[in-house]
């Protein structure tokens, strides 16, 4: 029987951050396993045609947490990058989140001036207003604006992405992209933003590069659990899978990414362009923009959201609602019976973490 002090299941950003902490701070050995054939989970990237391609869709790092930024900065330099997103509405590309610049592009100036004045009066310049909040306004002009943004930006996109209307989702989901009473076109206003200079995979390889960390790919926990002794098991995979789905399956949304290579310098005008209306995909990502890669080819991905189905595709987004959280809680109560076992990460915690929040969770936990 093999022996190891710590096992981490899942070699994504959560598992890798934890492995590093255990090795460095506790000076203990860690075995980290993953059933995929690469490290990094859904943050994995690779080079093709001199372009750094994000295998699981566009990933942009942003945080306000200095500790998270400093932690990662030990393993990578950063390419300064401020993310902007455009959406095609009525044939034109407007900034998303919808802001004053977007408004001026879709309405005649007298109307947009009036709406701008009302928005500033009601909320204040610089404020971010979730669409579901804006829809509650009793002012008829703001109501008109809210309806426009709801229908053009949110309704069809959300139906495609989640299979339900915006109001039937946890409000935090559409609240991620609030209407912005501002002229700042950036997608995020966080203090620290950037893309790892040589890609996410290189950064994560450095994090794993420690004599006490051993990585085993193409390996699931079931493959090894009867042949290895351990003191602590950190499970960043799906919690329902660990318990063999005994209370039922936790639902997720997935994405089918259709990668295309084009024999031209650029395919579109921006790294990410959303298509809320008219198409079955939600957005197109063009990867060379992130690190300003030079190539006479370009690589893009079309995102087709779909339900997660075991064996068919990957888990991307937990579907946060009362029913699913109650099911998650059942699994968590079961997990608490085993003092050697801990769940974490997007799949273990069943939370819609951004990368920085996944890392923050690991940096703040007791090990
Ligand atoms: N959303 C939308 N239209 C957009 C952008 C976002 O309706 O043009 C909604 C949609 O429900 C989406 C959510 O806002 O799932 C969060 O968007 P975000 O870009 O944060 O999603 P992620 O990048 O995590 O997939």
PDB file of C-alpha atoms in Angstrom, residues 26-323:
ATOM      1  CA  UNK A  26       3.533  22.814   5.950  1.00  0.00           C
ATOM      2  CA  UNK A  27       6.520  21.238   4.305  1.00  0.00           C
ATOM      3  CA  UNK A  28       4.406  18.156   3.607  1.00  0.00           C
ATOM      4  CA  UNK A  29       4.190  15.993   0.523  1.00  0.00           C
ATOM      5  CA  UNK A  30       1.180  16.265  -1.762  1.00  0.00           C
ATOM      6  CA  UNK A  31      -0.081  14.030  -4.507  1.00  0.00           C
ATOM      7  CA  UNK A  32      -2.327  15.896  -6.942  1.00  0.00           C
ATOM      8  CA  UNK A  33      -4.286  13.864  -9.475  1.00  0.00           C
ATOM      9  CA  UNK A  34      -6.534  14.674 -12.393  1.00  0.00           C
ATOM     10  CA  UNK A  35      -8.417  12.504 -14.814  1.00  0.00           C
ATOM     11  CA  UNK A  36      -7.638  14.880 -17.670  1.00  0.00           C
ATOM     12  CA  UNK A  37      -4.399  14.548 -19.630  1.00  0.00           C
ATOM     13  CA  UNK A  38      -3.302  18.069 -18.750  1.00  0.00           C
ATOM     14  CA  UNK A  39      -2.951  20.286 -15.692  1.00  0.00           C
ATOM     15  CA  UNK A  40      -4.907  23.461 -15.062  1.00  0.00           C
ATOM     16  CA  UNK A  41      -8.531  22.305 -15.277  1.00  0.00           C
ATOM     17  CA  UNK A  42     -10.618  24.787 -17.220  1.00  0.00           C
ATOM     18  CA  UNK A  43      -7.843  27.430 -17.036  1.00  0.00           C
ATOM     19  CA  UNK A  44      -5.602  25.342 -19.303  1.00  0.00           C
ATOM     20  CA  UNK A  45      -4.132  27.028 -22.387  1.00  0.00           C
ATOM     21  CA  UNK A  46      -1.781  25.921 -25.169  1.00  0.00           C
ATOM     22  CA  UNK A  47       0.025  27.450 -28.148  1.00  0.00           C
ATOM     23  CA  UNK A  48      -1.074  26.954 -31.747  1.00  0.00           C
ATOM     24  CA  UNK A  49       0.206  29.120 -34.642  1.00  0.00           C
ATOM     25  CA  UNK A  50       2.069  31.204 -32.029  1.00  0.00           C
ATOM     26  CA  UNK A  51      -1.287  32.043 -30.423  1.00  0.00           C
ATOM     27  CA  UNK A  52      -2.082  31.231 -26.809  1.00  0.00           C
ATOM     28  CA  UNK A  53      -5.483  29.489 -26.963  1.00  0.00           C
ATOM     29  CA  UNK A  54      -7.666  28.962 -23.891  1.00  0.00           C
ATOM     30  CA  UNK A  55      -8.958  25.427 -24.343  1.00  0.00           C
ATOM     31  CA  UNK A  56     -12.083  25.983 -22.222  1.00  0.00           C
ATOM     32  CA  UNK A  57     -12.955  29.477 -23.429  1.00  0.00           C
ATOM     33  CA  UNK A  58     -11.617  32.953 -22.723  1.00  0.00           C
ATOM     34  CA  UNK A  59     -10.132  33.500 -19.254  1.00  0.00           C
ATOM     35  CA  UNK A  60      -9.274  37.004 -18.075  1.00  0.00           C
ATOM     36  CA  UNK A  61      -7.646  37.489 -14.705  1.00  0.00           C
ATOM     37  CA  UNK A  62      -8.945  40.337 -12.534  1.00  0.00           C
ATOM     38  CA  UNK A  63      -8.988  40.933  -8.808  1.00  0.00           C
ATOM     39  CA  UNK A  64      -9.029  43.554  -6.070  1.00  0.00           C
ATOM     40  CA  UNK A  65      -7.282  41.203  -3.683  1.00  0.00           C
ATOM     41  CA  UNK A  66      -3.637  42.150  -3.310  1.00  0.00           C
ATOM     42  CA  UNK A  67      -2.746  38.845  -1.621  1.00  0.00           C
ATOM     43  CA  UNK A  68      -4.133  36.870  -4.560  1.00  0.00           C
ATOM     44  CA  UNK A  69      -2.291  39.090  -7.049  1.00  0.00           C
ATOM     45  CA  UNK A  70       0.983  38.863  -5.121  1.00  0.00           C
ATOM     46  CA  UNK A  71       0.654  35.109  -4.740  1.00  0.00           C
ATOM     47  CA  UNK A  72       0.272  34.529  -8.488  1.00  0.00           C
ATOM     48  CA  UNK A  73       2.922  37.114  -9.282  1.00  0.00           C
ATOM     49  CA  UNK A  74       5.515  34.801  -7.706  1.00  0.00           C
ATOM     50  CA  UNK A  75       4.922  32.437 -10.633  1.00  0.00           C
ATOM     51  CA  UNK A  76       4.342  34.700 -13.588  1.00  0.00           C
ATOM     52  CA  UNK A  77       4.903  38.110 -15.054  1.00  0.00           C
ATOM     53  CA  UNK A  78       1.804  39.788 -16.434  1.00  0.00           C
ATOM     54  CA  UNK A  79       0.822  41.138 -19.790  1.00  0.00           C
ATOM     55  CA  UNK A  80      -1.111  44.318 -18.965  1.00  0.00           C
ATOM     56  CA  UNK A  81      -4.547  43.782 -20.403  1.00  0.00           C
ATOM     57  CA  UNK A  82      -7.831  45.556 -19.726  1.00  0.00           C
ATOM     58  CA  UNK A  83     -10.720  43.471 -20.940  1.00  0.00           C
ATOM     59  CA  UNK A  84     -13.440  45.050 -23.040  1.00  0.00           C
ATOM     60  CA  UNK A  85     -16.445  43.305 -24.508  1.00  0.00           C
ATOM     61  CA  UNK A  86     -18.655  44.394 -27.354  1.00  0.00           C
ATOM     62  CA  UNK A  87     -22.120  43.161 -28.222  1.00  0.00           C
ATOM     63  CA  UNK A  88     -23.698  43.206 -31.647  1.00  0.00           C
ATOM     64  CA  UNK A  89     -27.070  44.947 -31.361  1.00  0.00           C
ATOM     65  CA  UNK A  90     -29.044  45.830 -34.461  1.00  0.00           C
ATOM     66  CA  UNK A  91     -25.899  45.276 -36.502  1.00  0.00           C
ATOM     67  CA  UNK A  92     -23.602  47.580 -34.542  1.00  0.00           C
ATOM     68  CA  UNK A  93     -20.953  46.787 -31.931  1.00  0.00           C
ATOM     69  CA  UNK A  94     -21.634  48.487 -28.612  1.00  0.00           C
ATOM     70  CA  UNK A  95     -19.759  48.310 -25.293  1.00  0.00           C
ATOM     71  CA  UNK A  96     -20.988  45.787 -22.726  1.00  0.00           C
ATOM     72  CA  UNK A  97     -21.713  46.289 -19.832  1.00  0.00           C
ATOM     73  CA  UNK A  98     -24.201  48.724 -21.317  1.00  0.00           C
ATOM     74  CA  UNK A  99     -23.007  52.245 -20.427  1.00  0.00           C
ATOM     75  CA  UNK A 100     -23.428  55.843 -21.554  1.00  0.00           C
ATOM     76  CA  UNK A 101     -21.275  55.245 -24.624  1.00  0.00           C
ATOM     77  CA  UNK A 102     -23.485  52.290 -25.581  1.00  0.00           C
ATOM     78  CA  UNK A 103     -26.559  54.439 -25.107  1.00  0.00           C
ATOM     79  CA  UNK A 104     -25.263  57.118 -27.453  1.00  0.00           C
ATOM     80  CA  UNK A 105     -24.657  54.500 -30.130  1.00  0.00           C
ATOM     81  CA  UNK A 106     -28.206  53.144 -30.145  1.00  0.00           C
ATOM     82  CA  UNK A 107     -30.403  56.197 -29.438  1.00  0.00           C
ATOM     83  CA  UNK A 108     -30.660  59.641 -31.058  1.00  0.00           C
ATOM     84  CA  UNK A 109     -28.736  62.237 -29.075  1.00  0.00           C
ATOM     85  CA  UNK A 110     -31.777  64.032 -27.599  1.00  0.00           C
ATOM     86  CA  UNK A 111     -33.095  60.771 -26.184  1.00  0.00           C
ATOM     87  CA  UNK A 112     -29.755  59.553 -24.880  1.00  0.00           C
ATOM     88  CA  UNK A 113     -29.103  62.934 -23.228  1.00  0.00           C
ATOM     89  CA  UNK A 114     -32.429  62.750 -21.437  1.00  0.00           C
ATOM     90  CA  UNK A 115     -31.814  59.165 -20.321  1.00  0.00           C
ATOM     91  CA  UNK A 116     -28.295  59.961 -19.177  1.00  0.00           C
ATOM     92  CA  UNK A 117     -29.580  62.818 -17.053  1.00  0.00           C
ATOM     93  CA  UNK A 118     -32.234  60.615 -15.490  1.00  0.00           C
ATOM     94  CA  UNK A 119     -29.759  57.814 -14.770  1.00  0.00           C
ATOM     95  CA  UNK A 120     -27.336  60.205 -13.101  1.00  0.00           C
ATOM     96  CA  UNK A 121     -30.118  61.813 -11.066  1.00  0.00           C
ATOM     97  CA  UNK A 122     -31.520  58.499  -9.909  1.00  0.00           C
ATOM     98  CA  UNK A 123     -28.321  56.498  -9.288  1.00  0.00           C
ATOM     99  CA  UNK A 124     -25.354  58.876  -9.526  1.00  0.00           C
ATOM    100  CA  UNK A 125     -22.498  58.935 -12.011  1.00  0.00           C
ATOM    101  CA  UNK A 126     -20.214  55.914 -11.701  1.00  0.00           C
ATOM    102  CA  UNK A 127     -22.883  53.644 -10.218  1.00  0.00           C
ATOM    103  CA  UNK A 128     -23.471  50.075 -11.396  1.00  0.00           C
ATOM    104  CA  UNK A 129     -27.105  49.048 -11.626  1.00  0.00           C
ATOM    105  CA  UNK A 130     -28.105  45.397 -12.136  1.00  0.00           C
ATOM    106  CA  UNK A 131     -30.641  45.095 -14.957  1.00  0.00           C
ATOM    107  CA  UNK A 132     -33.211  43.476 -12.665  1.00  0.00           C
ATOM    108  CA  UNK A 133     -32.965  46.574 -10.402  1.00  0.00           C
ATOM    109  CA  UNK A 134     -33.247  49.000 -13.285  1.00  0.00           C
ATOM    110  CA  UNK A 135     -36.432  47.249 -14.415  1.00  0.00           C
ATOM    111  CA  UNK A 136     -38.057  48.126 -11.095  1.00  0.00           C
ATOM    112  CA  UNK A 137     -37.853  51.897 -11.714  1.00  0.00           C
ATOM    113  CA  UNK A 138     -41.205  53.654 -11.890  1.00  0.00           C
ATOM    114  CA  UNK A 139     -39.975  56.446 -14.160  1.00  0.00           C
ATOM    115  CA  UNK A 140     -41.332  55.820 -17.653  1.00  0.00           C
ATOM    116  CA  UNK A 141     -38.143  56.829 -19.488  1.00  0.00           C
ATOM    117  CA  UNK A 142     -35.913  54.677 -17.293  1.00  0.00           C
ATOM    118  CA  UNK A 143     -38.446  51.937 -17.735  1.00  0.00           C
ATOM    119  CA  UNK A 144     -38.160  52.226 -21.481  1.00  0.00           C
ATOM    120  CA  UNK A 145     -34.357  52.058 -21.185  1.00  0.00           C
ATOM    121  CA  UNK A 146     -34.497  49.048 -18.858  1.00  0.00           C
ATOM    122  CA  UNK A 147     -36.821  47.231 -21.260  1.00  0.00           C
ATOM    123  CA  UNK A 148     -34.532  47.964 -24.173  1.00  0.00           C
ATOM    124  CA  UNK A 149     -31.404  46.691 -22.403  1.00  0.00           C
ATOM    125  CA  UNK A 150     -33.254  43.707 -20.959  1.00  0.00           C
ATOM    126  CA  UNK A 151     -34.560  42.613 -24.344  1.00  0.00           C
ATOM    127  CA  UNK A 152     -31.495  43.421 -26.433  1.00  0.00           C
ATOM    128  CA  UNK A 153     -28.664  42.380 -24.122  1.00  0.00           C
ATOM    129  CA  UNK A 154     -29.985  39.987 -21.505  1.00  0.00           C
ATOM    130  CA  UNK A 155     -33.078  38.064 -22.516  1.00  0.00           C
ATOM    131  CA  UNK A 156     -31.959  35.952 -25.464  1.00  0.00           C
ATOM    132  CA  UNK A 157     -28.348  35.678 -24.269  1.00  0.00           C
ATOM    133  CA  UNK A 158     -29.526  34.329 -20.917  1.00  0.00           C
ATOM    134  CA  UNK A 159     -32.052  31.985 -22.534  1.00  0.00           C
ATOM    135  CA  UNK A 160     -29.201  30.573 -24.612  1.00  0.00           C
ATOM    136  CA  UNK A 161     -26.708  30.497 -21.764  1.00  0.00           C
ATOM    137  CA  UNK A 162     -28.941  29.125 -19.009  1.00  0.00           C
ATOM    138  CA  UNK A 163     -32.144  27.938 -20.636  1.00  0.00           C
ATOM    139  CA  UNK A 164     -34.177  30.278 -18.397  1.00  0.00           C
ATOM    140  CA  UNK A 165     -35.086  33.979 -18.268  1.00  0.00           C
ATOM    141  CA  UNK A 166     -32.888  36.448 -16.329  1.00  0.00           C
ATOM    142  CA  UNK A 167     -35.477  36.825 -13.555  1.00  0.00           C
ATOM    143  CA  UNK A 168     -35.470  33.068 -12.982  1.00  0.00           C
ATOM    144  CA  UNK A 169     -31.744  33.008 -12.227  1.00  0.00           C
ATOM    145  CA  UNK A 170     -29.900  33.921  -9.057  1.00  0.00           C
ATOM    146  CA  UNK A 171     -29.749  37.763  -9.406  1.00  0.00           C
ATOM    147  CA  UNK A 172     -25.981  37.632  -8.859  1.00  0.00           C
ATOM    148  CA  UNK A 173     -25.564  36.043 -12.305  1.00  0.00           C
ATOM    149  CA  UNK A 174     -26.928  38.915 -14.416  1.00  0.00           C
ATOM    150  CA  UNK A 175     -25.631  41.275 -11.702  1.00  0.00           C
ATOM    151  CA  UNK A 176     -22.130  40.353 -12.915  1.00  0.00           C
ATOM    152  CA  UNK A 177     -22.758  42.595 -15.935  1.00  0.00           C
ATOM    153  CA  UNK A 178     -24.611  45.621 -14.507  1.00  0.00           C
ATOM    154  CA  UNK A 179     -25.666  48.694 -16.444  1.00  0.00           C
ATOM    155  CA  UNK A 180     -22.850  51.164 -15.803  1.00  0.00           C
ATOM    156  CA  UNK A 181     -23.614  54.873 -15.405  1.00  0.00           C
ATOM    157  CA  UNK A 182     -20.207  55.745 -16.801  1.00  0.00           C
ATOM    158  CA  UNK A 183     -18.124  56.069 -19.933  1.00  0.00           C
ATOM    159  CA  UNK A 184     -15.656  53.413 -18.818  1.00  0.00           C
ATOM    160  CA  UNK A 185     -15.891  50.656 -21.445  1.00  0.00           C
ATOM    161  CA  UNK A 186     -13.888  48.094 -19.470  1.00  0.00           C
ATOM    162  CA  UNK A 187     -15.599  44.836 -18.500  1.00  0.00           C
ATOM    163  CA  UNK A 188     -13.984  44.912 -15.037  1.00  0.00           C
ATOM    164  CA  UNK A 189     -12.908  47.806 -12.846  1.00  0.00           C
ATOM    165  CA  UNK A 190     -10.664  45.734 -10.581  1.00  0.00           C
ATOM    166  CA  UNK A 191      -7.380  47.150  -9.377  1.00  0.00           C
ATOM    167  CA  UNK A 192      -5.291  44.261 -10.699  1.00  0.00           C
ATOM    168  CA  UNK A 193      -5.913  42.901 -14.187  1.00  0.00           C
ATOM    169  CA  UNK A 194      -3.816  41.012 -16.702  1.00  0.00           C
ATOM    170  CA  UNK A 195      -3.009  37.811 -18.543  1.00  0.00           C
ATOM    171  CA  UNK A 196      -0.048  35.626 -17.448  1.00  0.00           C
ATOM    172  CA  UNK A 197       2.723  36.652 -19.822  1.00  0.00           C
ATOM    173  CA  UNK A 198       3.428  33.113 -21.027  1.00  0.00           C
ATOM    174  CA  UNK A 199      -0.075  31.787 -20.490  1.00  0.00           C
ATOM    175  CA  UNK A 200      -1.961  30.194 -17.603  1.00  0.00           C
ATOM    176  CA  UNK A 201      -0.474  26.736 -18.124  1.00  0.00           C
ATOM    177  CA  UNK A 202       3.121  27.999 -17.765  1.00  0.00           C
ATOM    178  CA  UNK A 203       2.150  29.857 -14.590  1.00  0.00           C
ATOM    179  CA  UNK A 204       0.503  26.753 -13.132  1.00  0.00           C
ATOM    180  CA  UNK A 205       3.475  24.548 -14.102  1.00  0.00           C
ATOM    181  CA  UNK A 206       5.660  26.859 -12.005  1.00  0.00           C
ATOM    182  CA  UNK A 207       3.221  26.606  -9.095  1.00  0.00           C
ATOM    183  CA  UNK A 208       3.492  22.824  -9.238  1.00  0.00           C
ATOM    184  CA  UNK A 209       7.257  22.887  -9.549  1.00  0.00           C
ATOM    185  CA  UNK A 210       8.153  21.957  -5.968  1.00  0.00           C
ATOM    186  CA  UNK A 211       9.987  18.862  -4.712  1.00  0.00           C
ATOM    187  CA  UNK A 212       7.115  17.922  -2.390  1.00  0.00           C
ATOM    188  CA  UNK A 213       4.432  18.060  -5.116  1.00  0.00           C
ATOM    189  CA  UNK A 214       3.785  15.027  -7.292  1.00  0.00           C
ATOM    190  CA  UNK A 215       1.345  15.278 -10.216  1.00  0.00           C
ATOM    191  CA  UNK A 216      -0.445  12.283 -11.721  1.00  0.00           C
ATOM    192  CA  UNK A 217      -2.597  12.902 -14.796  1.00  0.00           C
ATOM    193  CA  UNK A 218      -5.075  10.538 -16.499  1.00  0.00           C
ATOM    194  CA  UNK A 219      -5.944   9.288 -13.026  1.00  0.00           C
ATOM    195  CA  UNK A 220      -9.269   9.395 -11.236  1.00  0.00           C
ATOM    196  CA  UNK A 221      -9.694   9.020  -7.492  1.00  0.00           C
ATOM    197  CA  UNK A 222     -11.464   5.691  -8.022  1.00  0.00           C
ATOM    198  CA  UNK A 223      -8.324   4.353  -9.758  1.00  0.00           C
ATOM    199  CA  UNK A 224      -6.158   4.846  -6.675  1.00  0.00           C
ATOM    200  CA  UNK A 225      -8.397   4.978  -3.625  1.00  0.00           C
ATOM    201  CA  UNK A 226      -7.985   1.316  -2.696  1.00  0.00           C
ATOM    202  CA  UNK A 227      -4.238   1.264  -3.124  1.00  0.00           C
ATOM    203  CA  UNK A 228      -3.143   4.375  -1.241  1.00  0.00           C
ATOM    204  CA  UNK A 229      -3.263   5.528   2.369  1.00  0.00           C
ATOM    205  CA  UNK A 230      -3.631   9.220   3.154  1.00  0.00           C
ATOM    206  CA  UNK A 231      -4.272  11.533   6.070  1.00  0.00           C
ATOM    207  CA  UNK A 232      -6.148  14.231   4.237  1.00  0.00           C
ATOM    208  CA  UNK A 233      -8.181  14.242   1.035  1.00  0.00           C
ATOM    209  CA  UNK A 234      -8.937  17.575  -0.649  1.00  0.00           C
ATOM    210  CA  UNK A 235     -11.509  17.014  -3.351  1.00  0.00           C
ATOM    211  CA  UNK A 236     -11.946  19.743  -5.985  1.00  0.00           C
ATOM    212  CA  UNK A 237     -14.023  17.532  -8.283  1.00  0.00           C
ATOM    213  CA  UNK A 238     -17.811  17.359  -8.259  1.00  0.00           C
ATOM    214  CA  UNK A 239     -19.148  16.572  -4.792  1.00  0.00           C
ATOM    215  CA  UNK A 240     -22.080  14.496  -6.144  1.00  0.00           C
ATOM    216  CA  UNK A 241     -19.671  12.376  -8.155  1.00  0.00           C
ATOM    217  CA  UNK A 242     -17.628  11.588  -5.035  1.00  0.00           C
ATOM    218  CA  UNK A 243     -20.759  10.220  -3.351  1.00  0.00           C
ATOM    219  CA  UNK A 244     -21.765   8.298  -6.458  1.00  0.00           C
ATOM    220  CA  UNK A 245     -24.809  10.563  -6.973  1.00  0.00           C
ATOM    221  CA  UNK A 246     -26.635   8.909  -4.111  1.00  0.00           C
ATOM    222  CA  UNK A 247     -28.910  11.902  -3.477  1.00  0.00           C
ATOM    223  CA  UNK A 248     -29.207  12.816  -7.175  1.00  0.00           C
ATOM    224  CA  UNK A 249     -27.165  14.828  -9.670  1.00  0.00           C
ATOM    225  CA  UNK A 250     -26.180  18.473  -9.206  1.00  0.00           C
ATOM    226  CA  UNK A 251     -26.962  20.270 -12.476  1.00  0.00           C
ATOM    227  CA  UNK A 252     -24.474  22.362 -14.415  1.00  0.00           C
ATOM    228  CA  UNK A 253     -24.382  24.288 -17.665  1.00  0.00           C
ATOM    229  CA  UNK A 254     -21.675  23.469 -20.154  1.00  0.00           C
ATOM    230  CA  UNK A 255     -20.308  25.071 -23.302  1.00  0.00           C
ATOM    231  CA  UNK A 256     -19.579  23.508 -26.633  1.00  0.00           C
ATOM    232  CA  UNK A 257     -16.654  25.510 -28.026  1.00  0.00           C
ATOM    233  CA  UNK A 258     -16.268  25.427 -31.770  1.00  0.00           C
ATOM    234  CA  UNK A 259     -12.674  26.439 -32.548  1.00  0.00           C
ATOM    235  CA  UNK A 260     -11.919  27.832 -35.974  1.00  0.00           C
ATOM    236  CA  UNK A 261      -8.633  28.853 -37.517  1.00  0.00           C
ATOM    237  CA  UNK A 262      -8.643  31.539 -40.195  1.00  0.00           C
ATOM    238  CA  UNK A 263      -5.978  32.410 -42.685  1.00  0.00           C
ATOM    239  CA  UNK A 264      -6.092  36.130 -41.941  1.00  0.00           C
ATOM    240  CA  UNK A 265      -4.641  38.429 -39.347  1.00  0.00           C
ATOM    241  CA  UNK A 266      -7.812  39.219 -37.407  1.00  0.00           C
ATOM    242  CA  UNK A 267     -11.329  37.806 -37.502  1.00  0.00           C
ATOM    243  CA  UNK A 268     -13.121  40.484 -35.463  1.00  0.00           C
ATOM    244  CA  UNK A 269     -12.514  43.922 -33.936  1.00  0.00           C
ATOM    245  CA  UNK A 270     -12.180  42.796 -30.309  1.00  0.00           C
ATOM    246  CA  UNK A 271     -11.126  39.850 -28.115  1.00  0.00           C
ATOM    247  CA  UNK A 272     -14.721  38.996 -27.200  1.00  0.00           C
ATOM    248  CA  UNK A 273     -17.866  39.908 -29.090  1.00  0.00           C
ATOM    249  CA  UNK A 274     -21.236  38.896 -27.663  1.00  0.00           C
ATOM    250  CA  UNK A 275     -24.185  37.987 -29.842  1.00  0.00           C
ATOM    251  CA  UNK A 276     -27.187  38.270 -27.560  1.00  0.00           C
ATOM    252  CA  UNK A 277     -29.651  38.069 -30.464  1.00  0.00           C
ATOM    253  CA  UNK A 278     -30.144  36.137 -33.678  1.00  0.00           C
ATOM    254  CA  UNK A 279     -27.476  33.423 -33.396  1.00  0.00           C
ATOM    255  CA  UNK A 280     -27.357  30.159 -31.480  1.00  0.00           C
ATOM    256  CA  UNK A 281     -23.889  30.958 -30.098  1.00  0.00           C
ATOM    257  CA  UNK A 282     -23.524  33.525 -27.303  1.00  0.00           C
ATOM    258  CA  UNK A 283     -20.102  34.960 -28.078  1.00  0.00           C
ATOM    259  CA  UNK A 284     -16.954  34.684 -30.157  1.00  0.00           C
ATOM    260  CA  UNK A 285     -13.533  34.864 -28.540  1.00  0.00           C
ATOM    261  CA  UNK A 286     -10.419  35.692 -30.571  1.00  0.00           C
ATOM    262  CA  UNK A 287      -7.360  34.575 -28.650  1.00  0.00           C
ATOM    263  CA  UNK A 288      -4.457  36.539 -30.122  1.00  0.00           C
ATOM    264  CA  UNK A 289      -5.787  39.739 -28.528  1.00  0.00           C
ATOM    265  CA  UNK A 290      -5.049  38.600 -24.976  1.00  0.00           C
ATOM    266  CA  UNK A 291      -1.240  38.517 -25.237  1.00  0.00           C
ATOM    267  CA  UNK A 292      -1.043  40.515 -28.452  1.00  0.00           C
ATOM    268  CA  UNK A 293       0.337  37.402 -30.190  1.00  0.00           C
ATOM    269  CA  UNK A 294       1.775  37.938 -33.642  1.00  0.00           C
ATOM    270  CA  UNK A 295       0.658  35.495 -36.325  1.00  0.00           C
ATOM    271  CA  UNK A 296      -0.639  35.688 -39.883  1.00  0.00           C
ATOM    272  CA  UNK A 297      -3.379  33.266 -38.772  1.00  0.00           C
ATOM    273  CA  UNK A 298      -6.039  33.757 -36.140  1.00  0.00           C
ATOM    274  CA  UNK A 299      -7.939  31.370 -33.861  1.00  0.00           C
ATOM    275  CA  UNK A 300     -11.438  31.999 -32.563  1.00  0.00           C
ATOM    276  CA  UNK A 301     -14.042  30.031 -30.637  1.00  0.00           C
ATOM    277  CA  UNK A 302     -17.808  30.155 -31.010  1.00  0.00           C
ATOM    278  CA  UNK A 303     -19.572  29.388 -27.717  1.00  0.00           C
ATOM    279  CA  UNK A 304     -22.669  27.208 -27.813  1.00  0.00           C
ATOM    280  CA  UNK A 305     -24.069  26.757 -24.302  1.00  0.00           C
ATOM    281  CA  UNK A 306     -25.698  23.431 -23.479  1.00  0.00           C
ATOM    282  CA  UNK A 307     -26.738  21.325 -20.522  1.00  0.00           C
ATOM    283  CA  UNK A 308     -23.984  19.396 -18.813  1.00  0.00           C
ATOM    284  CA  UNK A 309     -24.325  15.685 -19.492  1.00  0.00           C
ATOM    285  CA  UNK A 310     -22.000  13.203 -17.837  1.00  0.00           C
ATOM    286  CA  UNK A 311     -19.589  11.588 -20.280  1.00  0.00           C
ATOM    287  CA  UNK A 312     -20.493  14.074 -23.035  1.00  0.00           C
ATOM    288  CA  UNK A 313     -19.061  17.438 -21.974  1.00  0.00           C
ATOM    289  CA  UNK A 314     -17.446  19.343 -19.094  1.00  0.00           C
ATOM    290  CA  UNK A 315     -18.993  21.007 -16.059  1.00  0.00           C
ATOM    291  CA  UNK A 316     -18.686  24.799 -16.424  1.00  0.00           C
ATOM    292  CA  UNK A 317     -21.301  26.669 -14.409  1.00  0.00           C
ATOM    293  CA  UNK A 318     -23.177  25.500 -11.302  1.00  0.00           C
ATOM    294  CA  UNK A 319     -26.864  26.414 -11.596  1.00  0.00           C
ATOM    295  CA  UNK A 320     -27.508  28.280  -8.369  1.00  0.00           C
ATOM    296  CA  UNK A 321     -31.096  28.017  -7.151  1.00  0.00           C
ATOM    297  CA  UNK A 322     -32.859  26.939  -3.958  1.00  0.00           C
ATOM    298  CA  UNK A 323     -33.435  23.375  -5.021  1.00  0.00           C
TER     299      UNK A 323
END
